[in-house]
Amino acid sequence: MKKRIWALALTAVFLLTACSGSESTTGDFSVTAGEDAQTAAASGLTLSMRVPETLNPLRNRDESVDRILKLMFLPFIGQGENGKPEGGVAENWTLSADGMSLAVNLKQNIKWADGTSLTADDVVFSYDTIVGSEEDAVYKNVTNYVASCTKTGTYSVTVNFREAFSNNISALYFPIIPAAHYQGQTEMDSAANMNPVGNGPYRMESYTMASSMVLVPNESYSGTVPNISTITVKITGSADTDDYSFSQGILDTMVTDSTSAGRYLAADDKMKGTAFDAGVYDFIGFNFGRDLFQDKNLRQAVAYVVPKDYIYESVYLKYAEMSNTPVSPASWLYEENVVPYNYDASMASTLLKNAGWADSNNDGVLEKEKENGTKEELRITMLVNKENTARNQIASRMEEELEAIGFEVTIDAQPYDVYSEKFATGDFDLVVGGWKMSEVLNLAPFFVTDGDYNYIGYSNEEVDQLLQTANSAIGEGQTLLAYSNLQKKLAEELPYVSIAYRQDVLLTSSYVGGEIHPTRINVFDGIEYWTLQQKGR
């Protein structure tokens, strides 16, 4: 499969721009330095984002701005909580027999905030906008999968893919913008690009430059009318500012990791924390360049002493989904019925004994006689990034567990740059590491022979074939079966010992209630069902 299909998670670029405080008018909303936002914040929901370079969602390069723009724009094809494609502005779709094109029928009741109807012209224009966007725009990676998008009717389009790939449809989660409004707007901060006209549950009422934005329900929205009548979006300079503002009650929400979430929730029992998949896969990897780890018995012995209960409780503070495969348990493609390797130190010792390892000199370290008559001792180094607290905790506990069954372990804790270089060049025996996985799942770069990110040097012809089958599967049934077979084989082979997929946490203040269901791809998914108690009561 071509390299472009192996794109990983998107990188967001945070840009701060200087703005004046003078009043101006852009389109049909006001840009002011007045007190509208302060009044709204007293009674409405308060969120945050960085200073927007643009409010055109397809040209935006900042993740925090993208989160807010999702309140105003619906995606082409959405995703459910399990990552399965569903909904959006698409009514239904049909994948061609060869997997190279997708015929999509659009919903015919979707209106833009200005009252006009969404049509196929808007979808084609949106894709063309992505093609012409900056290389680090949030949705630029769509072009890694989609070759073209053509109109086939007033409410229908055909998407042509670059290759037949089982998860192509997952790449179609990008916002649709109205062609009539954005046509010809070449400047990032032009009048139209700073005046978002969307089709989502909210629309922008006002924007105070470098200060705040006020959102109100979009009267043209085709879905459920939001319960919360006003959202104020504060412009903040950094995640640290968000942290402080949330702690002071200025913001009503904050996305954070397990450590910060635990601290906040312990301090305020009225606060709510809702966990969601962060897409970060943690593992213990073996260096297959070392003869030692060619023996599956030894890899299995390591797997049997990974204390997952301890890691879940004490390292992740229960904000993780423990996994037995490299696929997230939150995904519709996750296979539960694989070899689990539940903690069993006795089984680990038995496997080592059966593989010929013994402590003949009673020094606590196992050894094994090699074919040339020399003895090899079970001494290993374990690489870890010393700046990652969770993985350091895992490495320290694994050192104890492995030494208890006869290993001698040296932890090689390195700064990220050194760790990355050592990992990529194979300078390790074991590695405690992790990958930030793309929303468009593709395991080939990590496991296929000579894959771009196969730093462990793993090679298995059967796995290579299963990866090819998984990537070329057409349709949900074939894809589900292919990923099931792949995960079962990977769990049996153990190129990595899968530990967990970490979770982030959406913290909400005591004022916020209702149905809160953040997802990795949209932390404010279903915000129309949130409720808000009036502040000060």
XYZ file of C-alpha atoms in Angstrom:
537
model
C 0.000 0.000 0.000
C 1.297 3.412 -0.875
C 2.893 5.569 1.783
C 0.192 8.235 1.709
C -2.344 5.744 3.087
C -0.073 5.301 6.078
C -0.720 8.800 7.391
C -0.882 8.949 11.190
C -2.742 11.365 13.434
C -3.025 14.981 12.343
C -0.724 17.632 13.788
C -2.322 20.849 14.953
C -0.409 24.138 14.660
C -1.286 26.807 17.195
C -0.983 30.326 15.805
C -1.522 33.532 17.770
C -2.425 36.641 15.801
C -2.537 40.213 16.951
C -5.953 41.847 16.775
C -7.232 45.304 17.482
C -10.029 46.143 19.900
C -11.902 48.439 17.563
C -15.408 47.668 16.395
C -16.085 46.496 12.875
C -18.766 44.643 10.978
C -18.185 41.466 8.990
C -21.068 39.979 7.037
C -24.175 39.636 9.186
C -22.530 39.321 12.592
C -20.740 41.913 14.667
C -17.084 41.949 15.646
C -16.887 44.027 18.801
C -14.908 44.799 21.900
C -18.100 45.204 23.902
C -19.642 43.380 26.861
C -21.956 40.965 25.013
C -19.747 37.989 25.786
C -19.494 38.882 29.483
C -23.274 39.007 29.751
C -23.644 35.703 27.886
C -21.031 33.973 30.027
C -22.971 34.743 33.182
C -25.914 32.636 32.037
C -24.566 30.325 29.326
C -22.005 27.585 28.777
C -18.401 28.795 28.562
C -15.838 26.980 26.391
C -12.413 27.963 25.055
C -10.181 27.959 21.988
C -6.976 29.626 20.796
C -6.922 32.806 18.696
C -8.374 31.703 15.347
C -6.298 32.352 12.254
C -9.474 31.673 10.300
C -12.993 30.439 11.041
C -13.209 28.486 7.811
C -13.109 24.905 9.191
C -11.418 23.487 6.093
C -8.547 25.950 6.188
C -8.129 26.056 9.961
C -4.906 24.614 11.367
C -5.692 24.586 15.092
C -7.283 21.648 16.909
C -8.899 23.783 19.623
C -10.575 25.969 16.979
C -11.713 22.848 15.121
C -13.493 21.608 18.261
C -15.569 24.773 18.375
C -16.262 24.883 14.645
C -17.722 21.376 14.915
C -20.601 23.006 16.825
C -21.455 24.920 13.665
C -20.653 22.466 10.864
C -21.847 18.916 10.202
C -19.443 16.356 8.702
C -19.809 14.743 5.286
C -20.009 11.260 6.864
C -20.045 11.101 10.643
C -18.796 8.496 13.092
C -20.536 6.798 15.990
C -19.025 6.338 19.449
C -17.430 3.109 18.200
C -15.870 4.853 15.203
C -18.190 3.239 12.694
C -19.191 5.568 9.818
C -22.738 6.891 10.174
C -24.847 9.963 9.553
C -23.473 13.401 8.829
C -24.970 15.214 5.824
C -24.999 11.878 3.972
C -28.290 9.983 3.930
C -26.784 6.727 2.644
C -23.950 5.449 0.484
C -22.925 2.490 -1.664
C -19.368 1.265 -2.072
C -18.429 -0.018 -5.519
C -17.539 -3.691 -5.949
C -13.870 -2.836 -6.419
C -13.798 -0.468 -3.413
C -12.548 2.420 -5.538
C -15.595 4.708 -5.386
C -18.471 5.619 -3.101
C -21.857 6.794 -4.355
C -23.381 9.087 -1.719
C -26.934 10.412 -1.459
C -27.274 13.551 0.655
C -30.012 14.441 3.098
C -32.368 16.882 1.418
C -33.567 18.712 4.536
C -30.295 20.303 5.612
C -30.210 24.084 5.565
C -27.386 26.528 6.010
C -27.696 29.156 8.736
C -28.693 31.675 6.058
C -31.684 29.495 5.107
C -30.373 28.097 1.821
C -30.225 24.363 1.145
C -27.140 22.160 1.219
C -26.528 20.502 -2.170
C -23.951 18.387 -3.960
C -22.225 21.589 -5.116
C -21.316 22.298 -1.501
C -19.780 18.852 -1.015
C -17.673 19.116 -4.166
C -16.605 22.644 -3.230
C -15.653 21.468 0.277
C -13.378 18.742 -1.064
C -11.797 21.171 -3.526
C -11.186 23.565 -0.622
C -9.331 20.836 1.264
C -7.178 20.151 -1.803
C -6.194 23.825 -1.916
C -5.695 24.204 1.841
C -2.370 24.496 3.640
C -0.402 21.284 4.208
C -0.974 21.419 7.968
C -4.704 22.191 7.777
C -6.670 19.923 10.128
C -8.405 17.997 7.319
C -5.610 17.950 4.731
C -5.027 14.223 5.205
C -8.362 13.579 3.444
C -6.417 13.948 0.199
C -4.299 10.917 1.169
C -7.378 8.788 0.562
C -9.662 10.708 -1.825
C -8.650 11.380 -5.429
C -11.735 13.362 -6.466
C -15.331 14.193 -5.649
C -17.857 14.725 -8.440
C -21.488 15.810 -8.557
C -23.924 13.220 -9.927
C -27.177 14.992 -9.056
C -28.569 17.875 -7.018
C -28.263 15.764 -3.873
C -25.743 13.094 -4.846
C -21.988 12.808 -5.343
C -19.401 10.153 -6.129
C -16.185 10.000 -4.144
C -13.269 8.388 -5.986
C -10.563 6.898 -3.798
C -6.869 6.696 -4.575
C -6.804 2.981 -3.718
C -9.152 0.292 -2.504
C -8.706 0.490 1.286
C -11.028 -0.953 3.900
C -11.210 2.203 6.026
C -11.501 4.818 3.275
C -14.975 5.872 4.441
C -13.591 6.808 7.876
C -11.512 9.487 6.134
C -14.695 11.282 5.027
C -15.272 12.874 8.418
C -14.732 16.446 7.271
C -17.058 19.454 7.543
C -19.109 20.603 4.582
C -19.137 24.338 3.901
C -21.473 26.386 1.635
C -19.942 27.131 -1.770
C -21.965 30.313 -2.249
C -20.543 31.860 0.927
C -16.889 30.807 0.672
C -16.342 30.947 -3.100
C -13.274 33.022 -4.031
C -12.165 33.712 -0.451
C -8.411 33.311 -0.797
C -7.345 35.200 2.337
C -7.492 33.183 5.565
C -9.001 36.095 7.515
C -11.238 37.487 4.779
C -14.746 38.679 5.663
C -16.355 35.388 4.644
C -13.691 33.207 6.235
C -14.160 34.995 9.562
C -17.958 34.758 9.305
C -18.818 31.058 9.558
C -22.077 30.017 7.911
C -22.717 26.460 8.996
C -25.422 23.821 9.263
C -24.861 22.504 12.790
C -26.742 23.025 16.053
C -25.177 26.451 16.707
C -24.366 29.578 14.737
C -22.081 32.482 15.587
C -23.834 35.583 16.881
C -20.789 37.749 17.626
C -17.030 37.655 17.807
C -14.903 39.934 19.963
C -11.458 39.773 18.430
C -8.802 38.085 20.556
C -11.345 37.871 23.380
C -14.427 35.708 22.811
C -17.129 34.388 20.528
C -20.839 33.978 21.267
C -22.833 31.088 19.788
C -26.608 30.690 19.792
C -28.866 27.907 18.463
C -29.063 27.737 14.683
C -32.733 28.197 13.741
C -32.103 26.370 10.442
C -30.626 23.261 12.083
C -32.371 20.060 10.974
C -31.687 18.155 14.188
C -32.673 18.501 17.836
C -32.882 22.084 19.121
C -30.092 22.585 21.701
C -31.106 22.932 25.351
C -28.391 25.518 26.043
C -29.308 28.878 24.527
C -25.915 30.601 24.728
C -22.326 29.403 24.430
C -19.466 31.800 25.056
C -16.092 30.745 23.686
C -13.200 32.401 25.493
C -10.003 32.988 23.527
C -7.124 31.598 25.598
C -3.403 31.425 24.975
C -2.541 27.887 26.030
C -3.619 24.662 27.697
C -2.166 25.997 30.945
C -4.491 29.000 30.690
C -7.423 26.633 30.179
C -6.373 24.675 33.247
C -6.264 27.800 35.392
C -9.510 29.203 33.959
C -11.343 25.935 34.597
C -10.024 25.762 38.157
C -11.329 29.288 38.758
C -14.775 28.513 37.356
C -14.276 30.724 34.288
C -14.632 27.775 31.896
C -17.288 25.057 32.144
C -15.323 22.343 30.359
C -11.763 21.145 29.928
C -10.228 18.173 28.152
C -7.386 16.683 30.147
C -5.460 13.520 30.931
C -6.074 11.050 33.738
C -3.688 12.670 36.226
C -5.263 16.123 36.031
C -8.764 14.648 35.924
C -8.144 12.722 39.129
C -6.896 15.849 40.858
C -9.936 17.898 39.853
C -12.516 15.238 40.638
C -10.981 14.583 44.060
C -11.235 18.290 44.879
C -14.850 18.754 43.726
C -17.332 15.910 44.062
C -19.949 17.876 42.073
C -17.752 18.009 38.997
C -18.253 15.359 36.311
C -15.544 13.572 34.357
C -16.493 11.672 31.193
C -13.763 9.482 29.728
C -13.283 8.825 26.016
C -10.744 7.049 23.841
C -7.649 9.209 23.285
C -6.309 6.998 20.487
C -3.028 6.358 22.346
C -1.974 2.712 22.250
C 0.510 1.647 24.954
C 2.569 -1.514 24.588
C 5.700 -3.450 25.449
C 7.655 -4.181 22.289
C 10.317 -6.790 21.586
C 13.391 -6.232 19.447
C 13.238 -8.989 16.852
C 16.763 -8.105 15.800
C 17.906 -9.924 18.941
C 17.928 -13.722 18.770
C 16.573 -13.792 22.306
C 13.101 -12.655 21.277
C 12.730 -14.931 18.269
C 11.518 -17.489 20.834
C 7.761 -17.028 21.297
C 7.924 -18.814 24.664
C 10.040 -15.989 25.997
C 7.705 -13.339 24.600
C 4.764 -15.131 26.180
C 6.573 -15.307 29.516
C 6.923 -11.513 29.453
C 3.247 -11.131 28.566
C 2.170 -13.267 31.528
C 3.862 -10.949 34.064
C 2.387 -7.657 32.811
C 0.318 -6.578 35.859
C -2.591 -5.055 33.968
C -4.799 -4.673 37.051
C -2.077 -2.646 38.788
C -1.460 -0.562 35.674
C -5.187 0.138 35.246
C -5.694 1.140 38.866
C -2.427 2.868 39.792
C -0.916 4.104 36.538
C -3.955 5.058 34.453
C -6.173 5.745 37.486
C -8.867 3.715 35.666
C -8.840 6.101 32.693
C -7.965 3.504 30.066
C -9.412 0.520 28.293
C -7.126 -2.460 28.756
C -6.493 -4.079 25.403
C -5.279 -7.438 24.175
C -4.720 -6.261 20.591
C -3.429 -3.135 18.812
C -7.028 -2.113 17.987
C -8.890 0.119 20.427
C -11.552 -1.659 22.510
C -13.754 1.350 21.726
C -13.660 0.482 18.015
C -16.278 -1.561 16.190
C -13.341 -3.537 14.766
C -11.987 -4.706 18.138
C -11.844 -8.482 18.581
C -12.430 -9.598 22.178
C -11.899 -13.315 21.643
C -8.106 -13.484 21.537
C -5.458 -14.973 23.835
C -5.651 -12.640 26.882
C -2.383 -13.474 28.740
C -3.887 -12.802 32.146
C -1.286 -12.298 34.876
C 0.264 -15.643 35.798
C 3.862 -15.633 37.079
C 3.835 -19.425 37.457
C 2.937 -19.843 33.797
C 5.717 -17.417 32.867
C 8.260 -19.444 34.845
C 7.036 -22.688 33.275
C 7.417 -21.254 29.771
C 10.983 -20.170 30.533
C 11.833 -23.579 31.976
C 10.368 -25.362 28.942
C 12.466 -23.118 26.710
C 15.622 -24.302 28.482
C 16.240 -21.416 30.863
C 17.507 -22.280 34.366
C 19.398 -20.678 37.226
C 22.210 -23.238 37.537
C 24.488 -21.031 39.658
C 21.748 -19.687 41.941
C 22.548 -16.019 41.274
C 18.913 -15.193 40.541
C 19.468 -14.762 36.799
C 18.431 -17.488 34.373
C 20.854 -18.781 31.774
C 20.684 -21.099 28.794
C 23.320 -23.107 26.978
C 23.752 -22.092 23.352
C 24.566 -24.397 20.439
C 28.249 -23.435 20.581
C 28.481 -24.536 24.206
C 28.553 -21.063 25.746
C 25.928 -19.853 28.170
C 23.645 -16.890 27.589
C 22.283 -15.057 30.605
C 18.822 -13.516 30.622
C 20.000 -9.901 30.869
C 18.047 -7.206 29.014
C 17.690 -3.453 28.722
C 14.238 -1.842 28.694
C 13.935 1.446 26.819
C 11.453 4.096 27.965
C 10.929 7.822 27.542
C 11.795 9.279 30.941
C 9.476 12.262 30.424
C 6.415 10.007 30.196
C 5.356 9.401 33.789
C 2.894 6.595 33.070
C 5.302 4.571 30.954
C 8.078 5.039 33.504
C 5.785 3.600 36.153
C 5.052 0.645 33.885
C 8.763 0.113 33.222
C 9.607 0.190 36.942
C 6.928 -2.346 37.797
C 7.925 -4.555 34.858
C 11.508 -4.512 36.102
C 10.278 -5.995 39.398
C 8.063 -8.577 37.727
C 10.711 -9.748 35.271
C 13.448 -9.975 37.873
C 11.133 -12.097 40.014
C 11.062 -14.758 37.264
C 14.798 -14.681 36.512
C 15.562 -11.721 34.253
C 18.153 -9.108 35.012
C 16.740 -5.804 33.792
C 18.393 -2.451 33.196
C 15.995 0.434 32.540
C 17.244 2.790 29.846
C 15.204 5.961 30.528
C 15.949 8.616 27.925
C 14.677 12.071 26.903
C 12.160 11.889 24.071
C 14.592 12.728 21.260
C 17.105 10.088 22.374
C 14.328 7.580 23.106
C 12.855 8.082 19.623
C 16.221 7.613 17.943
C 16.995 4.461 19.930
C 13.542 3.056 19.211
C 13.789 3.791 15.481
C 17.304 2.316 15.192
C 16.628 -0.816 17.260
C 18.878 0.094 20.184
C 16.878 -1.767 22.851
C 15.803 -5.227 24.005
C 12.363 -4.325 25.340
C 10.626 -0.996 24.855
C 7.755 0.472 26.858
C 6.199 2.767 24.303
C 3.092 3.932 22.560
C 1.615 5.100 19.300
C -0.887 7.867 18.616
C -3.103 5.979 16.205
C -4.921 7.603 13.300
C -8.709 7.800 13.274
C -8.398 6.002 9.929
C -7.167 2.647 11.205
C -4.243 1.037 9.400
C -1.941 -1.376 11.254
C 0.296 -2.177 8.280
C 2.986 0.468 8.952
C 3.619 -1.045 12.396
C 3.571 -4.774 11.645
C 4.187 -5.472 7.955
C 7.700 -6.570 7.034
C 9.842 -3.434 6.570
C 6.882 -1.185 7.465
C 7.612 2.517 7.970
C 7.020 2.280 11.736
C 8.002 -1.352 12.270
C 10.875 -0.356 14.531
C 10.818 -3.708 16.324
C 11.902 -5.489 13.118
C 8.997 -7.923 13.139
C 8.462 -10.106 10.065
C 5.882 -12.838 9.550
C 4.551 -13.884 6.139
C 1.142 -14.909 7.491
C 0.736 -11.594 9.297
C 1.780 -9.735 6.133
C -0.998 -11.518 4.251
C -3.560 -10.835 6.987
C -2.619 -7.143 6.953
C -3.102 -7.016 3.195
C -6.458 -8.740 3.530
C -7.558 -6.312 6.265
C -6.564 -3.279 4.230
C -8.162 -4.464 0.990
C -11.411 -5.759 2.500
C -14.545 -4.322 0.888
C -17.673 -3.766 2.943
C -18.376 -3.995 6.665
C -18.672 -7.777 6.831
C -15.383 -8.497 5.085
C -13.600 -5.792 7.045
C -14.852 -7.049 10.409
C -13.826 -10.630 9.605
C -10.408 -9.586 8.289
C -9.616 -7.522 11.390
C -10.816 -10.356 13.632
C -8.415 -12.804 12.005
C -5.574 -10.286 12.081
C -5.982 -9.519 15.778
C -6.159 -13.188 16.735
C -2.889 -13.836 14.936
C -1.155 -10.783 16.427
C -2.255 -11.786 19.935
C -0.864 -15.268 19.341
C 2.407 -14.034 17.806
C 3.018 -11.207 20.313
C 5.189 -8.759 18.384
C 3.941 -6.334 21.045
C 2.350 -7.065 24.389
C -0.725 -4.853 24.152
C -1.393 -2.957 27.376
C -4.131 -0.394 26.861
C -5.678 2.420 24.931
C -5.496 5.479 27.118
C -8.469 7.729 27.725
C -8.716 11.473 27.991
C -11.387 13.044 30.164
C -13.912 15.773 29.416
C -14.359 17.599 32.710
C -17.588 19.544 33.109
C -18.529 21.928 35.887
C -21.292 21.259 38.374
C -23.596 23.510 36.300
C -23.507 21.154 33.306
C -25.861 18.189 33.042
C -27.728 16.127 30.488
C -26.333 13.463 28.170
C -22.571 13.929 27.836
C -20.930 11.539 25.380
C -17.589 12.873 24.104
C -15.781 10.970 21.383
C -12.200 11.136 20.234
C -13.248 12.794 17.011
C -15.679 15.275 18.608
C -15.567 15.974 22.348
C -18.779 18.023 22.074
C -20.689 15.364 20.166
C -24.385 15.582 21.099
C -23.987 18.935 22.860
C -27.592 19.750 21.949
C -28.619 17.280 24.678
C -26.568 18.999 27.387
C -28.358 21.055 30.021
C -27.150 23.975 32.072
C -28.163 25.165 35.497
C -28.149 28.941 35.809
C -24.906 30.045 37.400
C -24.941 31.667 40.777
C -27.784 29.533 42.077
